[in-house]
Amino acid sequence: MSYDLGKAVGYQMADKPVSWTRKDILTYALGVGAKKDELSLVYELDRSWGPLPTYPVVLSLKGGDSDVSFFADKVGADVLPGLPKLKPDRVVHATQSIEILKDLPVASGPGWRLSSRVSAIHENKSGIVIEKESLLLDPNGTVYAKLFSSAFYLGAKANGDKFSKAIASSPQAKPIPKDRKPDWVIRDKTTPEQALIYRLSGDYNPLHIDPKVGKALGFGDVILHGLSSYGFAARGLIQAIANGDTRALKVFGARFTSPVNPGDELETQAWEVGPGLNGASEIAFITKNVTSGKVALGNGVAFIKKAEKSKL
């Protein structure tokens, strides 16, 4: 049977209602490693308290849930036109990016939604990649964030030929400069309980809590959510470059390149590579897993407004 993969590109999915509370914002901050002295992230009465700008990346799984959900119910949903039926147990999160267009409120209230479409399809000998573009909309239809994510279905096959079609794409990272050291280096250590905390933001995949599942999937044990490592890197860059000002981050994206185990130490290396949008600096970065020696996040791109140097 032949498949017309191009039919799926541009396919508009049903809008997904989403919501969050102040408690969700605090929980997310802890899930991406916020410490007791980062009061602007963990203390709702701090004058500077507000959401980490990467929070919306959890909403595609969390949706409007206020309680624990079943992961299997979340990932078996859309059957896309022109594609064969894909196996949800053979998919990995490949890339994620977010562009923040308006500051996120600390609680949503009713009426918020994610509007998503398929922005690209690729087939190669290793499997099928589906890219999705999502807009976070308030009840009036105002766009607060634009998100791109890609899912790689390992071993999936449609026609067996190389295929690629895209109508939109995420911000692309510039190459890491090879002629100079990083402008910023941020080290942070995850805890053995890190995945237990992060899952409370809406990703209840058993891979991140049940050792039997981790072993069955070839990881040897549970692994940390890729989006937790992603949040660690964003939080670290905001602290180092913008002196903790969460509103300074305008774009953030990366490719997930190797797993992190809860308890591993991470090191983010970042280079300023040019001017970004609206007065921000463009940053290229990687996040290394110091414990394993492998790169956990590659092709990192961020637009961040640097903190002004104090005048003496």
PDB file of N, CA, C and O in Angstrom, residues 22-89:
ATOM      1  N   ARG A  22      -1.245  28.544  40.008  1.00  0.00           N
ATOM      2  CA  ARG A  22      -0.001  28.968  40.643  1.00  0.00           C
ATOM      3  C   ARG A  22       0.780  27.757  41.161  1.00  0.00           C
ATOM      4  O   ARG A  22       2.006  27.711  41.089  1.00  0.00           O
ATOM      5  N   LYS A  23       0.057  26.779  41.684  1.00  0.00           N
ATOM      6  CA  LYS A  23       0.706  25.567  42.177  1.00  0.00           C
ATOM      7  C   LYS A  23       1.430  24.836  41.049  1.00  0.00           C
ATOM      8  O   LYS A  23       2.534  24.310  41.239  1.00  0.00           O
ATOM      9  N   ASP A  24       0.838  24.806  39.855  1.00  0.00           N
ATOM     10  CA  ASP A  24       1.489  24.168  38.698  1.00  0.00           C
ATOM     11  C   ASP A  24       2.792  24.890  38.348  1.00  0.00           C
ATOM     12  O   ASP A  24       3.793  24.254  37.996  1.00  0.00           O
ATOM     13  N   ILE A  25       2.783  26.217  38.427  1.00  0.00           N
ATOM     14  CA  ILE A  25       3.977  27.006  38.115  1.00  0.00           C
ATOM     15  C   ILE A  25       5.094  26.701  39.119  1.00  0.00           C
ATOM     16  O   ILE A  25       6.265  26.526  38.747  1.00  0.00           O
ATOM     17  N   LEU A  26       4.746  26.592  40.401  1.00  0.00           N
ATOM     18  CA  LEU A  26       5.733  26.253  41.428  1.00  0.00           C
ATOM     19  C   LEU A  26       6.265  24.834  41.234  1.00  0.00           C
ATOM     20  O   LEU A  26       7.471  24.588  41.354  1.00  0.00           O
ATOM     21  N   THR A  27       5.366  23.904  40.933  1.00  0.00           N
ATOM     22  CA  THR A  27       5.766  22.505  40.749  1.00  0.00           C
ATOM     23  C   THR A  27       6.721  22.357  39.577  1.00  0.00           C
ATOM     24  O   THR A  27       7.715  21.629  39.642  1.00  0.00           O
ATOM     25  N   TYR A  28       6.429  23.061  38.476  1.00  0.00           N
ATOM     26  CA  TYR A  28       7.308  23.003  37.305  1.00  0.00           C
ATOM     27  C   TYR A  28       8.706  23.522  37.646  1.00  0.00           C
ATOM     28  O   TYR A  28       9.712  22.925  37.251  1.00  0.00           O
ATOM     29  N   ALA A  29       8.778  24.627  38.363  1.00  0.00           N
ATOM     30  CA  ALA A  29      10.082  25.189  38.732  1.00  0.00           C
ATOM     31  C   ALA A  29      10.915  24.176  39.506  1.00  0.00           C
ATOM     32  O   ALA A  29      12.119  24.018  39.260  1.00  0.00           O
ATOM     33  N   LEU A  30      10.284  23.465  40.442  1.00  0.00           N
ATOM     34  CA  LEU A  30      11.005  22.433  41.202  1.00  0.00           C
ATOM     35  C   LEU A  30      11.402  21.270  40.296  1.00  0.00           C
ATOM     36  O   LEU A  30      12.471  20.678  40.461  1.00  0.00           O
ATOM     37  N   GLY A  31      10.555  20.941  39.324  1.00  0.00           N
ATOM     38  CA  GLY A  31      10.847  19.840  38.414  1.00  0.00           C
ATOM     39  C   GLY A  31      12.024  20.102  37.506  1.00  0.00           C
ATOM     40  O   GLY A  31      12.636  19.158  36.983  1.00  0.00           O
ATOM     41  N   VAL A  32      12.364  21.383  37.299  1.00  0.00           N
ATOM     42  CA  VAL A  32      13.535  21.715  36.474  1.00  0.00           C
ATOM     43  C   VAL A  32      14.670  22.258  37.345  1.00  0.00           C
ATOM     44  O   VAL A  32      15.554  22.963  36.863  1.00  0.00           O
ATOM     45  N   GLY A  33      14.635  21.896  38.642  1.00  0.00           N
ATOM     46  CA  GLY A  33      15.807  22.088  39.487  1.00  0.00           C
ATOM     47  C   GLY A  33      15.903  23.361  40.287  1.00  0.00           C
ATOM     48  O   GLY A  33      16.965  23.632  40.869  1.00  0.00           O
ATOM     49  N   ALA A  34      14.848  24.174  40.348  1.00  0.00           N
ATOM     50  CA  ALA A  34      14.939  25.423  41.108  1.00  0.00           C
ATOM     51  C   ALA A  34      15.324  25.151  42.559  1.00  0.00           C
ATOM     52  O   ALA A  34      14.851  24.203  43.180  1.00  0.00           O
ATOM     53  N   LYS A  35      16.196  25.985  43.088  1.00  0.00           N
ATOM     54  CA  LYS A  35      16.753  25.806  44.431  1.00  0.00           C
ATOM     55  C   LYS A  35      16.072  26.736  45.443  1.00  0.00           C
ATOM     56  O   LYS A  35      15.355  27.665  45.084  1.00  0.00           O
ATOM     57  N   LYS A  36      16.366  26.488  46.717  1.00  0.00           N
ATOM     58  CA  LYS A  36      15.688  27.226  47.792  1.00  0.00           C
ATOM     59  C   LYS A  36      15.987  28.721  47.771  1.00  0.00           C
ATOM     60  O   LYS A  36      15.195  29.518  48.297  1.00  0.00           O
ATOM     61  N   ASP A  37      17.126  29.116  47.169  1.00  0.00           N
ATOM     62  CA  ASP A  37      17.443  30.543  47.132  1.00  0.00           C
ATOM     63  C   ASP A  37      16.912  31.230  45.871  1.00  0.00           C
ATOM     64  O   ASP A  37      17.083  32.432  45.700  1.00  0.00           O
ATOM     65  N   GLU A  38      16.258  30.496  44.988  1.00  0.00           N
ATOM     66  CA  GLU A  38      15.680  31.082  43.781  1.00  0.00           C
ATOM     67  C   GLU A  38      14.220  31.465  44.079  1.00  0.00           C
ATOM     68  O   GLU A  38      13.276  30.913  43.512  1.00  0.00           O
ATOM     69  N   LEU A  39      14.056  32.422  44.977  1.00  0.00           N
ATOM     70  CA  LEU A  39      12.722  32.774  45.460  1.00  0.00           C
ATOM     71  C   LEU A  39      11.821  33.314  44.352  1.00  0.00           C
ATOM     72  O   LEU A  39      10.597  33.166  44.414  1.00  0.00           O
ATOM     73  N   SER A  40      12.407  33.911  43.321  1.00  0.00           N
ATOM     74  CA  SER A  40      11.592  34.446  42.233  1.00  0.00           C
ATOM     75  C   SER A  40      10.919  33.334  41.436  1.00  0.00           C
ATOM     76  O   SER A  40      10.014  33.596  40.628  1.00  0.00           O
ATOM     77  N   LEU A  41      11.343  32.076  41.668  1.00  0.00           N
ATOM     78  CA  LEU A  41      10.734  30.932  40.998  1.00  0.00           C
ATOM     79  C   LEU A  41       9.895  30.079  41.939  1.00  0.00           C
ATOM     80  O   LEU A  41       8.938  29.429  41.499  1.00  0.00           O
ATOM     81  N   VAL A  42      10.265  30.045  43.228  1.00  0.00           N
ATOM     82  CA  VAL A  42       9.652  29.069  44.136  1.00  0.00           C
ATOM     83  C   VAL A  42       8.800  29.679  45.241  1.00  0.00           C
ATOM     84  O   VAL A  42       8.180  28.936  46.007  1.00  0.00           O
ATOM     85  N   TYR A  43       8.733  31.015  45.313  1.00  0.00           N
ATOM     86  CA  TYR A  43       7.976  31.655  46.406  1.00  0.00           C
ATOM     87  C   TYR A  43       6.983  32.644  45.814  1.00  0.00           C
ATOM     88  O   TYR A  43       7.355  33.686  45.274  1.00  0.00           O
ATOM     89  N   GLU A  44       5.708  32.302  45.914  1.00  0.00           N
ATOM     90  CA  GLU A  44       4.659  33.071  45.263  1.00  0.00           C
ATOM     91  C   GLU A  44       4.496  34.486  45.807  1.00  0.00           C
ATOM     92  O   GLU A  44       3.866  35.336  45.165  1.00  0.00           O
ATOM     93  N   LEU A  45       5.066  34.792  46.975  1.00  0.00           N
ATOM     94  CA  LEU A  45       4.961  36.140  47.535  1.00  0.00           C
ATOM     95  C   LEU A  45       6.206  36.986  47.254  1.00  0.00           C
ATOM     96  O   LEU A  45       6.254  38.156  47.639  1.00  0.00           O
ATOM     97  N   ASP A  46       7.186  36.398  46.608  1.00  0.00           N
ATOM     98  CA  ASP A  46       8.367  37.177  46.232  1.00  0.00           C
ATOM     99  C   ASP A  46       7.963  38.227  45.190  1.00  0.00           C
ATOM    100  O   ASP A  46       7.160  37.953  44.286  1.00  0.00           O
ATOM    101  N   ARG A  47       8.516  39.413  45.304  1.00  0.00           N
ATOM    102  CA  ARG A  47       8.124  40.515  44.416  1.00  0.00           C
ATOM    103  C   ARG A  47       8.409  40.213  42.950  1.00  0.00           C
ATOM    104  O   ARG A  47       7.737  40.732  42.059  1.00  0.00           O
ATOM    105  N   SER A  48       9.394  39.372  42.684  1.00  0.00           N
ATOM    106  CA  SER A  48       9.765  39.054  41.302  1.00  0.00           C
ATOM    107  C   SER A  48       9.203  37.722  40.829  1.00  0.00           C
ATOM    108  O   SER A  48       9.536  37.264  39.739  1.00  0.00           O
ATOM    109  N   TRP A  49       8.353  37.081  41.648  1.00  0.00           N
ATOM    110  CA  TRP A  49       7.891  35.738  41.298  1.00  0.00           C
ATOM    111  C   TRP A  49       7.090  35.728  40.003  1.00  0.00           C
ATOM    112  O   TRP A  49       6.283  36.619  39.744  1.00  0.00           O
ATOM    113  N   GLY A  50       7.335  34.704  39.213  1.00  0.00           N
ATOM    114  CA  GLY A  50       6.590  34.523  37.962  1.00  0.00           C
ATOM    115  C   GLY A  50       6.973  33.211  37.319  1.00  0.00           C
ATOM    116  O   GLY A  50       7.917  32.525  37.743  1.00  0.00           O
ATOM    117  N   PRO A  51       6.265  32.817  36.268  1.00  0.00           N
ATOM    118  CA  PRO A  51       6.524  31.532  35.614  1.00  0.00           C
ATOM    119  C   PRO A  51       7.844  31.524  34.851  1.00  0.00           C
ATOM    120  O   PRO A  51       8.240  32.542  34.272  1.00  0.00           O
ATOM    121  N   LEU A  52       8.505  30.386  34.861  1.00  0.00           N
ATOM    122  CA  LEU A  52       9.576  30.191  33.894  1.00  0.00           C
ATOM    123  C   LEU A  52       8.949  30.199  32.505  1.00  0.00           C
ATOM    124  O   LEU A  52       7.902  29.561  32.287  1.00  0.00           O
ATOM    125  N   PRO A  53       9.542  30.903  31.552  1.00  0.00           N
ATOM    126  CA  PRO A  53       8.895  31.056  30.240  1.00  0.00           C
ATOM    127  C   PRO A  53       8.773  29.756  29.451  1.00  0.00           C
ATOM    128  O   PRO A  53       8.009  29.691  28.478  1.00  0.00           O
ATOM    129  N   THR A  54       9.506  28.711  29.855  1.00  0.00           N
ATOM    130  CA  THR A  54       9.394  27.421  29.165  1.00  0.00           C
ATOM    131  C   THR A  54       8.212  26.599  29.668  1.00  0.00           C
ATOM    132  O   THR A  54       7.960  25.504  29.139  1.00  0.00           O
ATOM    133  N   TYR A  55       7.462  27.086  30.661  1.00  0.00           N
ATOM    134  CA  TYR A  55       6.368  26.287  31.217  1.00  0.00           C
ATOM    135  C   TYR A  55       5.404  25.739  30.158  1.00  0.00           C
ATOM    136  O   TYR A  55       4.968  24.579  30.246  1.00  0.00           O
ATOM    137  N   PRO A  56       5.020  26.501  29.123  1.00  0.00           N
ATOM    138  CA  PRO A  56       4.018  25.980  28.179  1.00  0.00           C
ATOM    139  C   PRO A  56       4.398  24.672  27.487  1.00  0.00           C
ATOM    140  O   PRO A  56       3.509  24.003  26.937  1.00  0.00           O
ATOM    141  N   VAL A  57       5.668  24.266  27.513  1.00  0.00           N
ATOM    142  CA  VAL A  57       6.023  23.002  26.843  1.00  0.00           C
ATOM    143  C   VAL A  57       5.359  21.798  27.510  1.00  0.00           C
ATOM    144  O   VAL A  57       5.259  20.730  26.902  1.00  0.00           O
ATOM    145  N   VAL A  58       4.886  21.936  28.753  1.00  0.00           N
ATOM    146  CA  VAL A  58       4.245  20.801  29.426  1.00  0.00           C
ATOM    147  C   VAL A  58       2.787  20.640  29.003  1.00  0.00           C
ATOM    148  O   VAL A  58       2.178  19.591  29.243  1.00  0.00           O
ATOM    149  N   LEU A  59       2.201  21.649  28.370  1.00  0.00           N
ATOM    150  CA  LEU A  59       0.757  21.681  28.198  1.00  0.00           C
ATOM    151  C   LEU A  59       0.226  20.689  27.170  1.00  0.00           C
ATOM    152  O   LEU A  59      -0.948  20.306  27.225  1.00  0.00           O
ATOM    153  N   SER A  60       1.060  20.259  26.216  1.00  0.00           N
ATOM    154  CA  SER A  60       0.562  19.306  25.217  1.00  0.00           C
ATOM    155  C   SER A  60       0.173  17.983  25.867  1.00  0.00           C
ATOM    156  O   SER A  60      -0.736  17.295  25.400  1.00  0.00           O
ATOM    157  N   LEU A  61       0.837  17.604  26.955  1.00  0.00           N
ATOM    158  CA  LEU A  61       0.456  16.404  27.697  1.00  0.00           C
ATOM    159  C   LEU A  61      -0.483  16.722  28.856  1.00  0.00           C
ATOM    160  O   LEU A  61      -1.436  15.992  29.112  1.00  0.00           O
ATOM    161  N   LYS A  62      -0.212  17.800  29.565  1.00  0.00           N
ATOM    162  CA  LYS A  62      -1.054  18.137  30.713  1.00  0.00           C
ATOM    163  C   LYS A  62      -2.475  18.493  30.293  1.00  0.00           C
ATOM    164  O   LYS A  62      -3.453  18.063  30.918  1.00  0.00           O
ATOM    165  N   GLY A  63      -2.588  19.278  29.210  1.00  0.00           N
ATOM    166  CA  GLY A  63      -3.907  19.735  28.793  1.00  0.00           C
ATOM    167  C   GLY A  63      -4.570  20.534  29.900  1.00  0.00           C
ATOM    168  O   GLY A  63      -3.967  21.407  30.513  1.00  0.00           O
ATOM    169  N   GLY A  64      -5.814  20.207  30.188  1.00  0.00           N
ATOM    170  CA  GLY A  64      -6.537  20.893  31.255  1.00  0.00           C
ATOM    171  C   GLY A  64      -6.647  20.071  32.516  1.00  0.00           C
ATOM    172  O   GLY A  64      -7.430  20.408  33.417  1.00  0.00           O
ATOM    173  N   ASP A  65      -5.862  18.982  32.608  1.00  0.00           N
ATOM    174  CA  ASP A  65      -5.957  18.086  33.762  1.00  0.00           C
ATOM    175  C   ASP A  65      -5.502  18.766  35.046  1.00  0.00           C
ATOM    176  O   ASP A  65      -4.523  19.510  35.055  1.00  0.00           O
ATOM    177  N   SER A  66      -6.200  18.474  36.115  1.00  0.00           N
ATOM    178  CA  SER A  66      -5.780  18.934  37.438  1.00  0.00           C
ATOM    179  C   SER A  66      -5.408  17.758  38.328  1.00  0.00           C
ATOM    180  O   SER A  66      -5.059  17.941  39.489  1.00  0.00           O
ATOM    181  N   ASP A  67      -5.473  16.550  37.763  1.00  0.00           N
ATOM    182  CA  ASP A  67      -5.155  15.341  38.514  1.00  0.00           C
ATOM    183  C   ASP A  67      -4.221  14.475  37.671  1.00  0.00           C
ATOM    184  O   ASP A  67      -3.939  14.781  36.504  1.00  0.00           O
ATOM    185  N   VAL A  68      -3.767  13.369  38.253  1.00  0.00           N
ATOM    186  CA  VAL A  68      -2.913  12.425  37.541  1.00  0.00           C
ATOM    187  C   VAL A  68      -3.678  11.857  36.348  1.00  0.00           C
ATOM    188  O   VAL A  68      -4.877  11.595  36.426  1.00  0.00           O
ATOM    189  N   SER A  69      -2.972  11.693  35.213  1.00  0.00           N
ATOM    190  CA  SER A  69      -3.593  11.117  34.025  1.00  0.00           C
ATOM    191  C   SER A  69      -2.814   9.885  33.579  1.00  0.00           C
ATOM    192  O   SER A  69      -1.691   9.653  34.034  1.00  0.00           O
ATOM    193  N   PHE A  70      -3.412   9.105  32.689  1.00  0.00           N
ATOM    194  CA  PHE A  70      -2.753   7.909  32.167  1.00  0.00           C
ATOM    195  C   PHE A  70      -2.041   8.255  30.870  1.00  0.00           C
ATOM    196  O   PHE A  70      -2.667   8.720  29.905  1.00  0.00           O
ATOM    197  N   PHE A  71      -0.736   7.998  30.846  1.00  0.00           N
ATOM    198  CA  PHE A  71       0.084   8.373  29.703  1.00  0.00           C
ATOM    199  C   PHE A  71      -0.428   7.730  28.412  1.00  0.00           C
ATOM    200  O   PHE A  71      -0.468   8.375  27.360  1.00  0.00           O
ATOM    201  N   ALA A  72      -0.824   6.457  28.476  1.00  0.00           N
ATOM    202  CA  ALA A  72      -1.274   5.746  27.273  1.00  0.00           C
ATOM    203  C   ALA A  72      -2.478   6.427  26.633  1.00  0.00           C
ATOM    204  O   ALA A  72      -2.633   6.418  25.405  1.00  0.00           O
ATOM    205  N   ASP A  73      -3.325   7.050  27.453  1.00  0.00           N
ATOM    206  CA  ASP A  73      -4.494   7.753  26.919  1.00  0.00           C
ATOM    207  C   ASP A  73      -4.101   9.039  26.202  1.00  0.00           C
ATOM    208  O   ASP A  73      -4.860   9.559  25.380  1.00  0.00           O
ATOM    209  N   LYS A  74      -2.925   9.552  26.524  1.00  0.00           N
ATOM    210  CA  LYS A  74      -2.492  10.833  25.971  1.00  0.00           C
ATOM    211  C   LYS A  74      -1.813  10.697  24.605  1.00  0.00           C
ATOM    212  O   LYS A  74      -1.838  11.622  23.799  1.00  0.00           O
ATOM    213  N   VAL A  75      -1.160   9.564  24.358  1.00  0.00           N
ATOM    214  CA  VAL A  75      -0.300   9.467  23.176  1.00  0.00           C
ATOM    215  C   VAL A  75      -0.891   8.643  22.043  1.00  0.00           C
ATOM    216  O   VAL A  75      -0.321   8.593  20.965  1.00  0.00           O
ATOM    217  N   GLY A  76      -2.034   8.024  22.249  1.00  0.00           N
ATOM    218  CA  GLY A  76      -2.572   7.179  21.186  1.00  0.00           C
ATOM    219  C   GLY A  76      -3.598   7.874  20.321  1.00  0.00           C
ATOM    220  O   GLY A  76      -4.355   7.227  19.627  1.00  0.00           O
ATOM    221  N   ALA A  77      -3.630   9.183  20.351  1.00  0.00           N
ATOM    222  CA  ALA A  77      -4.759   9.943  19.823  1.00  0.00           C
ATOM    223  C   ALA A  77      -4.816  10.054  18.294  1.00  0.00           C
ATOM    224  O   ALA A  77      -5.378   9.206  17.628  1.00  0.00           O
ATOM    225  N   ASP A  78      -4.267  11.145  17.731  1.00  0.00           N
ATOM    226  CA  ASP A  78      -4.509  11.504  16.336  1.00  0.00           C
ATOM    227  C   ASP A  78      -3.986  10.478  15.347  1.00  0.00           C
ATOM    228  O   ASP A  78      -2.834  10.068  15.404  1.00  0.00           O
ATOM    229  N   VAL A  79      -4.855  10.079  14.421  1.00  0.00           N
ATOM    230  CA  VAL A  79      -4.433   9.327  13.239  1.00  0.00           C
ATOM    231  C   VAL A  79      -4.372  10.345  12.114  1.00  0.00           C
ATOM    232  O   VAL A  79      -5.386  10.967  11.766  1.00  0.00           O
ATOM    233  N   LEU A  80      -3.205  10.537  11.538  1.00  0.00           N
ATOM    234  CA  LEU A  80      -3.009  11.600  10.563  1.00  0.00           C
ATOM    235  C   LEU A  80      -3.305  11.111   9.153  1.00  0.00           C
ATOM    236  O   LEU A  80      -2.961   9.974   8.803  1.00  0.00           O
ATOM    237  N   PRO A  81      -3.907  11.943   8.317  1.00  0.00           N
ATOM    238  CA  PRO A  81      -4.186  11.537   6.931  1.00  0.00           C
ATOM    239  C   PRO A  81      -2.889  11.294   6.175  1.00  0.00           C
ATOM    240  O   PRO A  81      -1.908  12.009   6.346  1.00  0.00           O
ATOM    241  N   GLY A  82      -2.895  10.245   5.337  1.00  0.00           N
ATOM    242  CA  GLY A  82      -1.733   9.958   4.503  1.00  0.00           C
ATOM    243  C   GLY A  82      -0.639   9.164   5.176  1.00  0.00           C
ATOM    244  O   GLY A  82       0.360   8.827   4.542  1.00  0.00           O
ATOM    245  N   LEU A  83      -0.795   8.854   6.481  1.00  0.00           N
ATOM    246  CA  LEU A  83       0.235   8.116   7.215  1.00  0.00           C
ATOM    247  C   LEU A  83      -0.288   6.759   7.658  1.00  0.00           C
ATOM    248  O   LEU A  83      -1.490   6.598   7.907  1.00  0.00           O
ATOM    249  N   PRO A  84       0.607   5.770   7.786  1.00  0.00           N
ATOM    250  CA  PRO A  84       0.207   4.496   8.383  1.00  0.00           C
ATOM    251  C   PRO A  84      -0.035   4.686   9.878  1.00  0.00           C
ATOM    252  O   PRO A  84       0.343   5.708  10.451  1.00  0.00           O
ATOM    253  N   LYS A  85      -0.668   3.723  10.517  1.00  0.00           N
ATOM    254  CA  LYS A  85      -0.864   3.779  11.959  1.00  0.00           C
ATOM    255  C   LYS A  85       0.498   3.633  12.635  1.00  0.00           C
ATOM    256  O   LYS A  85       1.258   2.707  12.333  1.00  0.00           O
ATOM    257  N   LEU A  86       0.803   4.550  13.521  1.00  0.00           N
ATOM    258  CA  LEU A  86       2.113   4.582  14.172  1.00  0.00           C
ATOM    259  C   LEU A  86       2.013   4.059  15.595  1.00  0.00           C
ATOM    260  O   LEU A  86       0.991   4.204  16.253  1.00  0.00           O
ATOM    261  N   LYS A  87       3.092   3.444  16.070  1.00  0.00           N
ATOM    262  CA  LYS A  87       3.096   2.831  17.395  1.00  0.00           C
ATOM    263  C   LYS A  87       3.552   3.844  18.451  1.00  0.00           C
ATOM    264  O   LYS A  87       4.693   4.314  18.403  1.00  0.00           O
ATOM    265  N   PRO A  88       2.679   4.165  19.411  1.00  0.00           N
ATOM    266  CA  PRO A  88       3.054   5.152  20.437  1.00  0.00           C
ATOM    267  C   PRO A  88       4.159   4.665  21.367  1.00  0.00           C
ATOM    268  O   PRO A  88       4.787   5.488  22.047  1.00  0.00           O
ATOM    269  N   ASP A  89       4.402   3.342  21.406  1.00  0.00           N
ATOM    270  CA  ASP A  89       5.473   2.835  22.271  1.00  0.00           C
ATOM    271  C   ASP A  89       6.822   2.821  21.559  1.00  0.00           C
ATOM    272  O   ASP A  89       7.810   2.338  22.110  1.00  0.00           O
TER     273      ASP A  89
END
